[in-house]
Short mmCIF file of C-alpha atoms in Angstrom, two decimals:
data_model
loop_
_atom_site.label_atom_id
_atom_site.label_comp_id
_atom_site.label_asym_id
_atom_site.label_seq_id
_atom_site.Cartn_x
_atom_site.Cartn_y
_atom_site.Cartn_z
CA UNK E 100 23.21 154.71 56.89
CA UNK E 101 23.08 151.11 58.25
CA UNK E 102 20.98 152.41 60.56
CA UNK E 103 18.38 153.70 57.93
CA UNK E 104 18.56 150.48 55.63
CA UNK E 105 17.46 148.64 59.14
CA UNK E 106 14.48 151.54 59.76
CA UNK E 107 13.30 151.00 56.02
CA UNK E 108 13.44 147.01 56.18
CA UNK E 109 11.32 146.89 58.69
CA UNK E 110 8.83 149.67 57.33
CA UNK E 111 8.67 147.64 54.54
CA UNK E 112 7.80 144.55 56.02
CA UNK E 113 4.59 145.94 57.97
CA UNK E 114 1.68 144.03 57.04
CA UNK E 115 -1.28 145.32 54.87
CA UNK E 116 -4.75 144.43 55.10
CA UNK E 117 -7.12 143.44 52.21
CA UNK E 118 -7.93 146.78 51.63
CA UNK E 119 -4.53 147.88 50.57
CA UNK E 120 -4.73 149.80 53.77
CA UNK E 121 -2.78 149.31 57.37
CA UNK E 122 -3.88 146.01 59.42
CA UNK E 123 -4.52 147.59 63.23
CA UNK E 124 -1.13 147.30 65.08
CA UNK E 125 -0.97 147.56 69.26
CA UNK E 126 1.63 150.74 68.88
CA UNK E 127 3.84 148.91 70.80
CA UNK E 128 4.51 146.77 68.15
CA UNK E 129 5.79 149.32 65.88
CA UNK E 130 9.35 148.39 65.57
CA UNK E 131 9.49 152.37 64.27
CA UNK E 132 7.78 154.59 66.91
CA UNK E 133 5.19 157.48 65.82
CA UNK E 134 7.93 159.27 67.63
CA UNK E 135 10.45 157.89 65.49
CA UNK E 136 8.53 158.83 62.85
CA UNK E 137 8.30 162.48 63.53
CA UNK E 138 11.84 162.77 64.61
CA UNK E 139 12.68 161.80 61.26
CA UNK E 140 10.17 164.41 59.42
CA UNK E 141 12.02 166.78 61.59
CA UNK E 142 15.42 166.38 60.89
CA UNK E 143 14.13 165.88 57.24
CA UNK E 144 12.73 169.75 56.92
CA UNK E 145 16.05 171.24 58.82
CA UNK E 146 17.91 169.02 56.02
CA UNK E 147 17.00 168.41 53.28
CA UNK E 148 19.02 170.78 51.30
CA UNK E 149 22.19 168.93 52.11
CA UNK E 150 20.78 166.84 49.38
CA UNK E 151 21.26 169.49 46.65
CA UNK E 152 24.99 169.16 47.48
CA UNK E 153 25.17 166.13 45.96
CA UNK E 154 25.83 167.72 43.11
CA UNK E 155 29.39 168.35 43.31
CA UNK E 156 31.17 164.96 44.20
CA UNK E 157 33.67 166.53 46.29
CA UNK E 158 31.20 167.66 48.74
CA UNK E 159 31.83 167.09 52.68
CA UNK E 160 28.37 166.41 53.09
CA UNK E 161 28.26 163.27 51.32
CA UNK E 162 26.87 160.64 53.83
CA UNK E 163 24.78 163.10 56.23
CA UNK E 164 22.81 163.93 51.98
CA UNK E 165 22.61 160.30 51.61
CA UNK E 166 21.50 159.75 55.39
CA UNK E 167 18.51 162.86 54.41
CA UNK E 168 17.63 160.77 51.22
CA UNK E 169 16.95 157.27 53.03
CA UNK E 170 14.74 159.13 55.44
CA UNK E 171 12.59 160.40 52.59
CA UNK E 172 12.26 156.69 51.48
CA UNK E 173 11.26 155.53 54.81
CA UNK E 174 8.94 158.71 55.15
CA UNK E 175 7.44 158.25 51.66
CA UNK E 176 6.77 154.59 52.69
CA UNK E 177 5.38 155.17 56.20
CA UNK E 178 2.85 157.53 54.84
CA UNK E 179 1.03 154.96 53.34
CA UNK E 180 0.15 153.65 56.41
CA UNK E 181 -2.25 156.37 57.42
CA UNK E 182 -3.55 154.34 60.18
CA UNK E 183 -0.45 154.44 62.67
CA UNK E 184 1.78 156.93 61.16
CA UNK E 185 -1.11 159.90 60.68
CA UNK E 186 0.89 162.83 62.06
CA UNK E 187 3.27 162.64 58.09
CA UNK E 188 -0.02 163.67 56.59
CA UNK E 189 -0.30 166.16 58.38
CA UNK E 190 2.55 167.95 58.14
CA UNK E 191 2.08 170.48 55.61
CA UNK E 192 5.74 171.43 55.79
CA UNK E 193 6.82 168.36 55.35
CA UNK E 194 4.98 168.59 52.03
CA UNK E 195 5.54 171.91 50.98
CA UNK E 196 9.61 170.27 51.98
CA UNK E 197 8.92 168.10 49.05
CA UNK E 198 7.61 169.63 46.62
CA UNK E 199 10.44 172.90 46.62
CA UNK E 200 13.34 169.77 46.86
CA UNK E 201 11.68 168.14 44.11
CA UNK E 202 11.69 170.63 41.99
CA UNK E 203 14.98 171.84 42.91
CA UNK E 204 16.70 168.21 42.04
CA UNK E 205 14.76 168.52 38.70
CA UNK E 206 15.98 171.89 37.80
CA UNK E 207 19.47 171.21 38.34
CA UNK E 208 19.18 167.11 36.31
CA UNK E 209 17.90 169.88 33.52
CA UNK E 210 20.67 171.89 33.75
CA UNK E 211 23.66 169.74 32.67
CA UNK E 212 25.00 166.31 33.00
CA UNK E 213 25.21 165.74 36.92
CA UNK E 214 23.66 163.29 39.44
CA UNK E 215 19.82 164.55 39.26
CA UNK E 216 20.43 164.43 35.47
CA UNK E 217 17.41 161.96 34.14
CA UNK E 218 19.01 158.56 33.04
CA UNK E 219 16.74 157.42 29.38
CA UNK E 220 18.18 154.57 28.85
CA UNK E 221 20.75 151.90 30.45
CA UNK E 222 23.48 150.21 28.26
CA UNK E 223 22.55 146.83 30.40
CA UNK E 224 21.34 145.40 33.12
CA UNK E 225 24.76 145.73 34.84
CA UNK E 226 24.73 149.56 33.90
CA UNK E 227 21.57 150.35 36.42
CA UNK E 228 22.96 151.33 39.35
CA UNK E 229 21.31 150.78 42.39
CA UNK E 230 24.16 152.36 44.43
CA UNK E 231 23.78 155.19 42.81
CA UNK E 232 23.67 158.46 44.78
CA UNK E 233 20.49 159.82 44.44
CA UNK E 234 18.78 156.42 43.18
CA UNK E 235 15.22 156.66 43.86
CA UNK E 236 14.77 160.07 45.30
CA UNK E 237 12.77 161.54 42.81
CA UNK E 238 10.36 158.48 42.96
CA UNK E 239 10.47 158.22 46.83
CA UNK E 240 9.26 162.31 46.75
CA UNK E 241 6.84 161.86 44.24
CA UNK E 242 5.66 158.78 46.25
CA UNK E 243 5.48 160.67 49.46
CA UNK E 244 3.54 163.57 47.62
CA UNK E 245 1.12 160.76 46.36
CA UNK E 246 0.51 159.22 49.75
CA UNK E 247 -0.21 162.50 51.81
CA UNK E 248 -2.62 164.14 48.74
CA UNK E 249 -4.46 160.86 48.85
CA UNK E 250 -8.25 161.82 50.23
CA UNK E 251 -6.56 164.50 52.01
CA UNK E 252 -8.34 168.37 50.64
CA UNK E 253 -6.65 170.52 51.92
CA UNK E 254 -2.81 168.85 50.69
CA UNK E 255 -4.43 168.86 47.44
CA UNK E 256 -5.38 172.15 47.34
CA UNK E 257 -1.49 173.08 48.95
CA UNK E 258 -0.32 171.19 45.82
CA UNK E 259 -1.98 173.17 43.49
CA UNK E 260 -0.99 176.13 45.08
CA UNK E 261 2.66 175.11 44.59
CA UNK E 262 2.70 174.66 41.07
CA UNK E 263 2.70 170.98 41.89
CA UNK E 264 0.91 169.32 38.83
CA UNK E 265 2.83 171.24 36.41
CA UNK E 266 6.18 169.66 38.30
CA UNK E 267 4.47 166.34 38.20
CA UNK E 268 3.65 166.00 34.94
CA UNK E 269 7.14 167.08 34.24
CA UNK E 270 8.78 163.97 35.64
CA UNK E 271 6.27 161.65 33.79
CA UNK E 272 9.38 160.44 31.61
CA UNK E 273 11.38 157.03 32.09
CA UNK E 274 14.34 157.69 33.94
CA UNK E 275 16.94 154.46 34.75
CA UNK E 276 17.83 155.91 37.74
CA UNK E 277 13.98 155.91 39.29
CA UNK E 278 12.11 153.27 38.92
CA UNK E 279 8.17 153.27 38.29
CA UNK E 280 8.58 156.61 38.47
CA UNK E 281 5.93 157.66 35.56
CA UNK E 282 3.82 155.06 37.89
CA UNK E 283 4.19 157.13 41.08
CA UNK E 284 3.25 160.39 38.83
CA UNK E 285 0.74 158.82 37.94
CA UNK E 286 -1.11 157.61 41.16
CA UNK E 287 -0.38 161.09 42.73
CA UNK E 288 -2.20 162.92 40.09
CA UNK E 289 -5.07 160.51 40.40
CA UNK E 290 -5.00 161.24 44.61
CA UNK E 291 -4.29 165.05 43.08
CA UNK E 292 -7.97 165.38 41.24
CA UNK E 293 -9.72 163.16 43.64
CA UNK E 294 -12.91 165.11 44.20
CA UNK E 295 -10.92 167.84 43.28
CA UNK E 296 -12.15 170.22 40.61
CA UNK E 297 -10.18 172.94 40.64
CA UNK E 298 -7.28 170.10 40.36
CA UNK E 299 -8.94 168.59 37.43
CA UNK E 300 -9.46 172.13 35.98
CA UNK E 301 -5.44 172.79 36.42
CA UNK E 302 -4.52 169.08 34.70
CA UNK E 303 -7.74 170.04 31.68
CA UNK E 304 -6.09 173.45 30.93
CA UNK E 305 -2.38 171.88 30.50
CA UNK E 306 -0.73 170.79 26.82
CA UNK E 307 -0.32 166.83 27.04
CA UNK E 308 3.68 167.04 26.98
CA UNK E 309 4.48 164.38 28.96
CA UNK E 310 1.40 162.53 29.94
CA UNK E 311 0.43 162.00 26.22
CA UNK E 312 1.70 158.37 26.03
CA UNK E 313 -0.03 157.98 29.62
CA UNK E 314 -3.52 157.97 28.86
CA UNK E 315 -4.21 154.71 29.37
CA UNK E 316 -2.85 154.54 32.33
CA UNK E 317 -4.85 157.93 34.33
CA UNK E 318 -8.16 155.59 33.23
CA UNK E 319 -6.52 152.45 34.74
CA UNK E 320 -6.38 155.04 38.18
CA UNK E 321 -9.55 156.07 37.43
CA UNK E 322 -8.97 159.07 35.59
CA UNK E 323 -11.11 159.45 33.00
CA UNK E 324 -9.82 161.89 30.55
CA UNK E 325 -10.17 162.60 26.60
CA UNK E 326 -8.04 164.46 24.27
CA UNK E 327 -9.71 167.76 22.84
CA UNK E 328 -7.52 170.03 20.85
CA UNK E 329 -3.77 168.76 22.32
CA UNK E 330 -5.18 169.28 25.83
CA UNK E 331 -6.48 166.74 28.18
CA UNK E 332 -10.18 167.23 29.53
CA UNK E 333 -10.17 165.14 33.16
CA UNK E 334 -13.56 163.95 34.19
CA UNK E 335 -14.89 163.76 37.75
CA UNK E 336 -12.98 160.65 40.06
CA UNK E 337 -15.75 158.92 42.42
CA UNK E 338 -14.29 159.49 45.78
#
């Protein structure tokens, strides 16, 4: 684990140019290797299920689950750096990885009080728990969805093919123990319908549930979107 927090320090701390995109790195600067990289997308998609385990506290495969979940955060950071770390975009089972574990952690939060269960409110400051098993992971999967749909067709189109907006929109709601996370849902929809239309058909056909309070917020992305008859009616995003 110390390991990881050292990995994700330092993938946070590569710089950005103006763009919002990666500043051009010599590789050999990379304090995390491509290689590294794809190691850790590897042991990721042999893995990930340990993270499910987490359910029941008395599991032996506590710290190898909690290993699996910093790697997602360090994956779901890294692919927003397109530039040197283009082989996570790629990876198609690294998404389709995602999107089944995402939905799995979201099935069992809605099936009683455990540790995917979605947090509404926190009795104080003291009460949010950073430390908290599975702090993050939904918002670190929804962010790594988000970064590998962005301008990218055909992980759109996989998406969709997933039942992946439907899960999305889902998980729009405020939830203590993921922070931003109605943010993240809503940036990867916007990279979703992106030139898209069959996307933006799938999000116009769908009751507003969730993403009613949220309007505002697709046309900050660039959504533009209307209500007609409880349903939301997405307009074209400029690519």
């Amino acid at each position: 684990l110390l390991t990881m927090e050292v990995m994700l320090a330092e993938m946070i701390d590569l710089p950005e140019d103006c763009s919002g995109g990666q500043a051009e790195l010599d590789p050999s600067q990379l304090a995390i290797s491509q290689a590294n990289v794809s190691f850790i997308a590897n042991d990721v998609k042999k893995e990930c299920n340990l993270i499910l385990k987490l359910k029941s506290p008395e599991t032996t495969d506590q710290e190898m689950a909690l290993v699996i979940a910093k790697e997602l955060e360090l994956l779901s950071i890294a692919a927003q750096h397109q530039t040197i770390y283009s082989s996570i975009q790629q990876d198609t089972e690294l998404l389709v990885c995602a999107i089944n574990l995402l939905r799995s952690i979201n099935d069992i939060g809605k099936s009683g009080d455990n540790v995917f269960s979605r947090e509404e409110k926190a009795s104080g400051v003291d009460s949010i728990d950073p430390h908290h098993p599975v702090y993050g992971l939904k918002k670190d999967l929804i962010r790594l969805i988000a970064n590998m749909a962005y301008k990218h067709r055909a992980n759109q189109d996989l998406v969709r093919s997933l039942d992946g907006i439907p899960l999305l929109l889902d998980l729009t709601m405020i939830d203590c123990h993921n922070p931003f996370i109605t943010q993240w849902v809503v940036l990867a929809i916007r990279n979703l319908v992106e030139n898209n239309r069959e996307n933006r058909d799938v999000l116009s056909g769908m009751s507003l549930q969730g993403m009613a309070g949220h309007i505002a917020a697709l046309r900050e992305a660039g959504i533009h979107t209307e209500l007609r008859g409880g349903k939301i009616v997405v307009k074209p995003v400029d690519g």
